[in-house]
Amino acid sequence: MLDQKVTTFLAVIETGSYTAAAKQLHMTQPAVTQHIQKLEEYYGCRLFTQEGRAMRLTKDGEFFLHYTKMQQSNERQLVEKLIGNQRPLYIGSTLSIADYYLPPMLFSFLRKDNSGLNITVANTKILLESLLQGKLDAAFIEGIFDRKLFEAEVFCIAKFIPVVSKKHPLAGKKVELADLYEYPLILREQGSGTRAIFESYLAQQNDSVSSFRATWEVSSFVLIKHLLENTNAVSFMYEAVAEKEIATKKLEMLELHNYQVSHPLQFVYLKNNLDEDKLLHFYYECVGKNQ
């Protein structure tokens, strides 16, 4: 059972004030204040700052929030184990992995295991938050994550390539990054792993997406590829995402000078997870690896 002071901390996060938290928990406001003070004294840090009427988490408070969410997730797993509740695995995946990498991996697992399985597809940011909230057991992601909070297994190193229509004015040419700026750039939504990778690459060049003539934000790879085929736009994606269209000569990988970017695709789950053995069994069956 979570400590009542931790429950109070979470209520303050949810409601945004000591007063509202006290009402929700059927406590007095001084009691809520005392709970937060006790936590701060015990851990030797400030958890909140007051900005006008708004409560804001400090950096230590943000880390403590992640910790308490992990504890919530572990407590749920513990209760399920104690009562013998067999729940399906809740697995998340980013869009590019779900559509272009995951299917054969899942087939490998399902041929040997008929236990329940629930798959959620979302961007990296949403999946990581769902892991912290205990809504997911594990996720296949390509984005950036906090290694202090998550364990990870790399299942693939994927090439991240610039792609245009076969009829694009730059197709078949050796080009510089600056040559792309006069064309529209198609990006995934904020929070997606592929967008974070591309923006990180641009930052390393002391540049940003604002250098492009226009940006189109699209969350569907199918739509992105259709737009590429029929416009002069440019986009960046994993090689496997465009593999079929490149093979059928609808799209082409640009030859971009001094460009060579690849990124690990990873299976992640919370540290100190009570179901670690079960999750690793699922993962090893997916990738065909002996434990």
mmCIF file of C-alpha atoms in Angstrom:
data_model
loop_
_atom_site.group_PDB
_atom_site.id
_atom_site.type_symbol
_atom_site.label_atom_id
_atom_site.label_comp_id
_atom_site.label_asym_id
_atom_site.label_seq_id
_atom_site.Cartn_x
_atom_site.Cartn_y
_atom_site.Cartn_z
ATOM 1 C CA MET A 1 0.000 0.000 0.000
ATOM 2 C CA LEU A 2 1.342 3.410 -0.954
ATOM 3 C CA ASP A 3 2.194 5.729 1.917
ATOM 4 C CA GLN A 4 -0.604 8.240 2.558
ATOM 5 C CA LYS A 5 1.885 11.101 2.138
ATOM 6 C CA VAL A 6 2.665 9.875 -1.388
ATOM 7 C CA THR A 7 -1.062 9.686 -2.126
ATOM 8 C CA THR A 8 -1.337 13.282 -0.932
ATOM 9 C CA PHE A 9 1.551 14.317 -3.205
ATOM 10 C CA LEU A 10 -0.190 12.746 -6.210
ATOM 11 C CA ALA A 11 -3.461 14.481 -5.314
ATOM 12 C CA VAL A 12 -1.711 17.871 -5.243
ATOM 13 C CA ILE A 13 -0.281 17.101 -8.717
ATOM 14 C CA GLU A 14 -3.709 16.110 -10.029
ATOM 15 C CA THR A 15 -5.669 19.029 -8.562
ATOM 16 C CA GLY A 16 -3.019 21.749 -8.763
ATOM 17 C CA SER A 17 -3.438 23.055 -5.214
ATOM 18 C CA TYR A 18 -3.289 22.061 -1.551
ATOM 19 C CA THR A 19 -6.886 23.235 -1.061
ATOM 20 C CA ALA A 20 -8.310 21.125 -3.883
ATOM 21 C CA ALA A 21 -6.200 18.121 -2.816
ATOM 22 C CA ALA A 22 -7.534 18.416 0.737
ATOM 23 C CA LYS A 23 -11.113 18.450 -0.555
ATOM 24 C CA GLN A 24 -10.496 15.420 -2.784
ATOM 25 C CA LEU A 25 -8.866 13.442 0.036
ATOM 26 C CA HIS A 26 -11.362 14.601 2.717
ATOM 27 C CA MET A 27 -8.508 16.133 4.732
ATOM 28 C CA THR A 28 -7.772 19.563 6.123
ATOM 29 C CA GLN A 29 -5.447 21.834 4.170
ATOM 30 C CA PRO A 30 -2.908 21.959 7.074
ATOM 31 C CA ALA A 31 -2.779 18.144 6.986
ATOM 32 C CA VAL A 32 -1.999 18.204 3.257
ATOM 33 C CA THR A 33 0.700 20.823 3.835
ATOM 34 C CA GLN A 34 2.181 18.702 6.619
ATOM 35 C CA HIS A 35 2.298 15.604 4.393
ATOM 36 C CA ILE A 36 4.223 17.490 1.702
ATOM 37 C CA GLN A 37 6.581 18.993 4.286
ATOM 38 C CA LYS A 38 7.248 15.531 5.747
ATOM 39 C CA LEU A 39 8.162 14.214 2.290
ATOM 40 C CA GLU A 40 10.453 17.177 1.654
ATOM 41 C CA GLU A 41 12.156 16.724 5.031
ATOM 42 C CA TYR A 42 12.618 12.982 4.519
ATOM 43 C CA TYR A 43 14.078 13.304 1.012
ATOM 44 C CA GLY A 44 15.925 16.555 1.677
ATOM 45 C CA CYS A 45 14.547 18.509 -1.266
ATOM 46 C CA ARG A 46 11.800 20.880 -2.355
ATOM 47 C CA LEU A 47 9.009 19.226 -4.322
ATOM 48 C CA PHE A 48 6.940 22.310 -5.245
ATOM 49 C CA THR A 49 7.363 25.994 -5.908
ATOM 50 C CA GLN A 50 4.524 28.534 -5.826
ATOM 51 C CA GLU A 51 4.090 30.766 -8.894
ATOM 52 C CA GLY A 52 1.212 33.079 -8.134
ATOM 53 C CA ARG A 53 -1.679 30.730 -7.434
ATOM 54 C CA ALA A 54 -0.163 27.881 -9.427
ATOM 55 C CA MET A 55 1.820 24.991 -7.944
ATOM 56 C CA ARG A 56 4.874 23.983 -9.988
ATOM 57 C CA LEU A 57 7.027 20.893 -9.551
ATOM 58 C CA THR A 58 10.735 21.442 -8.988
ATOM 59 C CA LYS A 59 13.215 19.216 -10.868
ATOM 60 C CA ASP A 60 13.438 17.038 -7.768
ATOM 61 C CA GLY A 61 9.642 17.016 -7.647
ATOM 62 C CA GLU A 62 9.459 15.806 -11.271
ATOM 63 C CA PHE A 63 11.842 12.956 -10.499
ATOM 64 C CA PHE A 64 9.868 12.067 -7.377
ATOM 65 C CA LEU A 65 6.682 12.044 -9.468
ATOM 66 C CA HIS A 66 8.255 9.508 -11.859
ATOM 67 C CA TYR A 67 9.323 7.431 -8.865
ATOM 68 C CA THR A 68 5.830 7.403 -7.334
ATOM 69 C CA LYS A 69 4.283 6.392 -10.663
ATOM 70 C CA MET A 70 6.726 3.491 -10.824
ATOM 71 C CA GLN A 71 5.680 2.512 -7.303
ATOM 72 C CA GLN A 72 2.012 2.631 -8.333
ATOM 73 C CA SER A 73 2.723 0.361 -11.293
ATOM 74 C CA ASN A 74 4.673 -2.115 -9.152
ATOM 75 C CA GLU A 75 1.927 -2.161 -6.513
ATOM 76 C CA ARG A 76 -0.670 -3.017 -9.160
ATOM 77 C CA GLN A 77 1.532 -5.847 -10.415
ATOM 78 C CA LEU A 78 2.073 -7.101 -6.853
ATOM 79 C CA VAL A 79 -1.660 -7.181 -6.101
ATOM 80 C CA GLU A 80 -2.341 -9.065 -9.331
ATOM 81 C CA LYS A 81 0.324 -11.631 -8.480
ATOM 82 C CA LEU A 82 -1.005 -12.099 -4.952
ATOM 83 C CA ILE A 83 -4.582 -12.714 -6.098
ATOM 84 C CA GLY A 84 -3.430 -14.835 -9.025
ATOM 85 C CA ASN A 85 -4.944 -12.560 -11.654
ATOM 86 C CA GLN A 86 -3.659 -13.421 -15.121
ATOM 87 C CA ARG A 87 -3.907 -10.251 -17.172
ATOM 88 C CA PRO A 88 -2.805 -9.846 -20.793
ATOM 89 C CA LEU A 89 0.429 -8.073 -21.585
ATOM 90 C CA TYR A 90 -0.107 -4.421 -22.460
ATOM 91 C CA ILE A 91 2.483 -3.510 -25.078
ATOM 92 C CA GLY A 92 2.989 -0.159 -26.780
ATOM 93 C CA SER A 93 4.631 0.635 -30.094
ATOM 94 C CA THR A 94 5.437 3.727 -32.085
ATOM 95 C CA LEU A 95 3.797 4.005 -35.499
ATOM 96 C CA SER A 96 6.855 3.274 -37.633
ATOM 97 C CA ILE A 97 7.769 0.204 -35.577
ATOM 98 C CA ALA A 98 4.164 -1.064 -35.452
ATOM 99 C CA ASP A 99 3.664 -0.832 -39.203
ATOM 100 C CA TYR A 100 7.084 -1.829 -40.517
ATOM 101 C CA TYR A 101 9.010 -3.827 -37.881
ATOM 102 C CA LEU A 102 6.634 -5.338 -35.340
ATOM 103 C CA PRO A 103 4.343 -7.702 -37.330
ATOM 104 C CA PRO A 104 6.884 -10.510 -37.973
ATOM 105 C CA MET A 105 8.121 -10.196 -34.391
ATOM 106 C CA LEU A 106 4.609 -10.618 -33.007
ATOM 107 C CA PHE A 107 3.952 -13.580 -35.311
ATOM 108 C CA SER A 108 7.058 -15.223 -33.883
ATOM 109 C CA PHE A 109 5.727 -14.769 -30.337
ATOM 110 C CA LEU A 110 2.109 -15.751 -31.062
ATOM 111 C CA ARG A 111 3.103 -18.991 -32.757
ATOM 112 C CA LYS A 112 4.459 -20.165 -29.389
ATOM 113 C CA ASP A 113 2.287 -18.308 -26.880
ATOM 114 C CA ASN A 114 -1.477 -17.904 -26.822
ATOM 115 C CA SER A 115 -1.629 -15.711 -23.711
ATOM 116 C CA GLY A 116 -3.494 -12.409 -23.919
ATOM 117 C CA LEU A 117 -1.943 -9.435 -25.669
ATOM 118 C CA ASN A 118 -3.038 -5.814 -25.967
ATOM 119 C CA ILE A 119 -1.221 -3.511 -28.426
ATOM 120 C CA THR A 120 -1.355 0.307 -28.271
ATOM 121 C CA VAL A 121 0.127 2.459 -31.048
ATOM 122 C CA ALA A 122 1.117 6.029 -30.157
ATOM 123 C CA ASN A 123 4.110 8.353 -30.305
ATOM 124 C CA THR A 124 7.123 7.972 -28.037
ATOM 125 C CA LYS A 125 6.103 10.698 -25.594
ATOM 126 C CA ILE A 126 2.664 9.185 -24.988
ATOM 127 C CA LEU A 127 4.053 5.650 -24.649
ATOM 128 C CA LEU A 128 6.650 6.659 -22.058
ATOM 129 C CA GLU A 129 4.009 8.470 -20.014
ATOM 130 C CA SER A 130 1.750 5.406 -20.233
ATOM 131 C CA LEU A 131 4.601 3.233 -18.961
ATOM 132 C CA LEU A 132 5.128 5.566 -16.001
ATOM 133 C CA GLN A 133 1.395 5.507 -15.234
ATOM 134 C CA GLY A 134 1.285 1.699 -15.327
ATOM 135 C CA LYS A 135 -1.070 1.664 -18.334
ATOM 136 C CA LEU A 136 1.522 -0.253 -20.378
ATOM 137 C CA ASP A 137 3.923 -3.016 -19.369
ATOM 138 C CA ALA A 138 6.519 -2.350 -22.083
ATOM 139 C CA ALA A 139 6.900 -0.545 -25.400
ATOM 140 C CA PHE A 140 8.803 -0.645 -28.666
ATOM 141 C CA ILE A 141 10.085 2.887 -29.260
ATOM 142 C CA GLU A 142 12.650 4.816 -31.266
ATOM 143 C CA GLY A 143 12.598 8.077 -29.338
ATOM 144 C CA ILE A 144 14.720 9.449 -26.510
ATOM 145 C CA PHE A 145 14.020 8.265 -22.945
ATOM 146 C CA ASP A 146 15.445 8.579 -19.427
ATOM 147 C CA ARG A 147 17.733 5.614 -18.750
ATOM 148 C CA LYS A 148 17.475 6.241 -15.021
ATOM 149 C CA LEU A 149 13.826 5.184 -15.226
ATOM 150 C CA PHE A 150 13.756 2.513 -17.920
ATOM 151 C CA GLU A 151 15.499 -0.711 -18.861
ATOM 152 C CA ALA A 152 16.051 -1.196 -22.600
ATOM 153 C CA GLU A 153 16.903 -3.862 -25.161
ATOM 154 C CA VAL A 154 18.049 -2.786 -28.645
ATOM 155 C CA PHE A 155 16.395 -4.970 -31.280
ATOM 156 C CA CYS A 156 17.448 -3.079 -34.411
ATOM 157 C CA ILE A 157 19.753 -0.311 -35.636
ATOM 158 C CA ALA A 158 17.721 1.421 -38.331
ATOM 159 C CA LYS A 159 18.979 3.751 -41.049
ATOM 160 C CA PHE A 160 17.217 7.118 -41.036
ATOM 161 C CA ILE A 161 17.097 8.453 -44.590
ATOM 162 C CA PRO A 162 15.972 11.507 -46.617
ATOM 163 C CA VAL A 163 13.222 10.575 -49.091
ATOM 164 C CA VAL A 164 11.653 12.352 -52.090
ATOM 165 C CA SER A 165 9.576 11.506 -55.139
ATOM 166 C CA LYS A 166 11.362 9.797 -58.028
ATOM 167 C CA LYS A 167 10.327 12.877 -60.066
ATOM 168 C CA HIS A 168 11.689 15.381 -57.538
ATOM 169 C CA PRO A 169 14.074 18.032 -59.008
ATOM 170 C CA LEU A 170 16.819 16.822 -56.608
ATOM 171 C CA ALA A 171 16.347 13.099 -57.332
ATOM 172 C CA GLY A 172 19.510 11.420 -58.598
ATOM 173 C CA LYS A 173 21.735 14.321 -57.549
ATOM 174 C CA LYS A 174 24.292 14.769 -54.782
ATOM 175 C CA VAL A 175 22.874 17.521 -52.610
ATOM 176 C CA GLU A 176 23.692 19.629 -49.562
ATOM 177 C CA LEU A 177 21.318 20.095 -46.639
ATOM 178 C CA ALA A 178 20.765 23.722 -47.696
ATOM 179 C CA ASP A 179 19.490 22.509 -51.097
ATOM 180 C CA LEU A 180 16.446 21.037 -49.351
ATOM 181 C CA TYR A 181 15.331 24.297 -47.772
ATOM 182 C CA GLU A 182 13.403 25.591 -50.794
ATOM 183 C CA TYR A 183 11.088 22.575 -50.645
ATOM 184 C CA PRO A 184 8.342 21.739 -48.132
ATOM 185 C CA LEU A 185 9.374 19.461 -45.264
ATOM 186 C CA ILE A 186 6.948 16.777 -44.058
ATOM 187 C CA LEU A 187 7.285 16.097 -40.324
ATOM 188 C CA ARG A 188 5.583 13.786 -37.858
ATOM 189 C CA GLU A 189 3.761 15.364 -34.922
ATOM 190 C CA GLN A 190 5.448 16.719 -31.793
ATOM 191 C CA GLY A 191 6.368 13.871 -29.455
ATOM 192 C CA SER A 192 7.134 11.363 -32.229
ATOM 193 C CA GLY A 193 10.511 9.632 -32.186
ATOM 194 C CA THR A 194 11.278 10.290 -35.851
ATOM 195 C CA ARG A 195 10.676 14.007 -35.447
ATOM 196 C CA ALA A 196 12.945 14.127 -32.385
ATOM 197 C CA ILE A 197 15.708 12.323 -34.305
ATOM 198 C CA PHE A 198 15.481 14.707 -37.250
ATOM 199 C CA GLU A 199 15.377 17.816 -35.066
ATOM 200 C CA SER A 200 18.387 16.479 -33.154
ATOM 201 C CA TYR A 201 20.267 16.050 -36.447
ATOM 202 C CA LEU A 202 19.424 19.616 -37.472
ATOM 203 C CA ALA A 203 20.551 20.948 -34.087
ATOM 204 C CA GLN A 204 23.928 19.242 -34.599
ATOM 205 C CA GLN A 205 24.180 21.260 -37.832
ATOM 206 C CA ASN A 206 23.292 24.440 -35.892
ATOM 207 C CA ASP A 207 20.021 24.509 -37.786
ATOM 208 C CA SER A 208 16.285 23.920 -37.306
ATOM 209 C CA VAL A 209 13.121 23.093 -39.237
ATOM 210 C CA SER A 210 12.445 26.837 -39.619
ATOM 211 C CA SER A 211 15.032 26.883 -42.432
ATOM 212 C CA PHE A 212 12.605 25.023 -44.715
ATOM 213 C CA ARG A 213 10.234 26.977 -46.937
ATOM 214 C CA ALA A 214 7.247 25.277 -45.350
ATOM 215 C CA THR A 215 6.555 22.439 -42.923
ATOM 216 C CA TRP A 216 3.674 19.983 -43.150
ATOM 217 C CA GLU A 217 2.882 18.062 -39.976
ATOM 218 C CA VAL A 218 1.402 14.629 -40.733
ATOM 219 C CA SER A 219 0.956 11.736 -38.288
ATOM 220 C CA SER A 220 0.379 8.972 -40.885
ATOM 221 C CA PHE A 221 3.288 7.419 -42.799
ATOM 222 C CA VAL A 222 0.905 6.202 -45.510
ATOM 223 C CA LEU A 223 -0.234 9.779 -46.099
ATOM 224 C CA ILE A 224 3.331 11.110 -45.877
ATOM 225 C CA LYS A 225 4.448 8.740 -48.634
ATOM 226 C CA HIS A 226 1.464 9.630 -50.855
ATOM 227 C CA LEU A 227 2.296 13.318 -50.423
ATOM 228 C CA LEU A 228 5.935 12.682 -51.282
ATOM 229 C CA GLU A 229 4.963 10.808 -54.457
ATOM 230 C CA ASN A 230 2.786 13.667 -55.701
ATOM 231 C CA THR A 231 4.626 16.813 -54.562
ATOM 232 C CA ASN A 232 8.134 18.249 -54.336
ATOM 233 C CA ALA A 233 8.207 17.827 -50.565
ATOM 234 C CA VAL A 234 11.006 16.062 -48.688
ATOM 235 C CA SER A 235 10.811 13.906 -45.578
ATOM 236 C CA PHE A 236 13.068 11.794 -43.338
ATOM 237 C CA MET A 237 12.101 8.296 -42.188
ATOM 238 C CA TYR A 238 13.456 4.862 -41.405
ATOM 239 C CA GLU A 239 14.674 2.932 -44.433
ATOM 240 C CA ALA A 240 12.153 0.113 -43.865
ATOM 241 C CA VAL A 241 9.248 2.608 -43.973
ATOM 242 C CA ALA A 242 10.076 3.620 -47.564
ATOM 243 C CA GLU A 243 11.589 0.297 -48.685
ATOM 244 C CA LYS A 244 8.624 -0.851 -50.800
ATOM 245 C CA GLU A 245 8.126 2.517 -52.523
ATOM 246 C CA ILE A 246 11.857 2.832 -53.264
ATOM 247 C CA ALA A 247 11.884 -0.688 -54.735
ATOM 248 C CA THR A 248 8.917 0.153 -57.003
ATOM 249 C CA LYS A 249 10.564 3.467 -57.995
ATOM 250 C CA LYS A 250 7.840 5.686 -56.572
ATOM 251 C CA LEU A 251 10.222 7.254 -54.061
ATOM 252 C CA GLU A 252 13.971 7.721 -53.904
ATOM 253 C CA MET A 253 16.529 8.094 -51.159
ATOM 254 C CA LEU A 254 18.379 11.375 -51.582
ATOM 255 C CA GLU A 255 22.163 11.332 -51.666
ATOM 256 C CA LEU A 256 22.772 13.963 -49.013
ATOM 257 C CA HIS A 257 26.393 15.077 -48.584
ATOM 258 C CA ASN A 258 28.045 14.115 -45.302
ATOM 259 C CA TYR A 259 24.833 12.530 -44.018
ATOM 260 C CA GLN A 260 24.798 9.194 -42.257
ATOM 261 C CA VAL A 261 22.227 8.805 -39.499
ATOM 262 C CA SER A 262 21.008 5.613 -37.879
ATOM 263 C CA HIS A 263 19.125 5.062 -34.666
ATOM 264 C CA PRO A 264 18.481 2.169 -32.261
ATOM 265 C CA LEU A 265 14.947 0.824 -32.036
ATOM 266 C CA GLN A 266 14.381 -0.378 -28.496
ATOM 267 C CA PHE A 267 12.131 -2.421 -26.236
ATOM 268 C CA VAL A 268 11.723 -0.524 -22.955
ATOM 269 C CA TYR A 269 10.088 -1.128 -19.574
ATOM 270 C CA LEU A 270 10.285 0.386 -16.100
ATOM 271 C CA LYS A 271 13.280 -0.408 -13.916
ATOM 272 C CA ASN A 272 12.652 -2.799 -10.999
ATOM 273 C CA ASN A 273 9.597 -4.153 -12.782
ATOM 274 C CA LEU A 274 8.048 -7.100 -10.941
ATOM 275 C CA ASP A 275 7.107 -8.655 -14.288
ATOM 276 C CA GLU A 276 10.598 -8.352 -15.772
ATOM 277 C CA ASP A 277 10.944 -12.105 -16.424
ATOM 278 C CA LYS A 278 7.589 -12.193 -18.195
ATOM 279 C CA LEU A 279 8.445 -9.136 -20.291
ATOM 280 C CA LEU A 280 11.843 -10.485 -21.281
ATOM 281 C CA HIS A 281 10.269 -13.834 -22.202
ATOM 282 C CA PHE A 282 7.891 -11.945 -24.523
ATOM 283 C CA TYR A 283 10.752 -9.907 -25.993
ATOM 284 C CA TYR A 284 13.072 -12.878 -26.565
ATOM 285 C CA GLU A 285 10.278 -14.827 -28.250
ATOM 286 C CA CYS A 286 9.626 -11.817 -30.514
ATOM 287 C CA VAL A 287 13.249 -11.489 -31.624
ATOM 288 C CA GLY A 288 13.923 -15.247 -31.699
ATOM 289 C CA LYS A 289 16.609 -15.062 -29.038
ATOM 290 C CA ASN A 290 17.295 -17.699 -26.395
ATOM 291 C CA GLN A 291 17.207 -16.476 -22.788
#
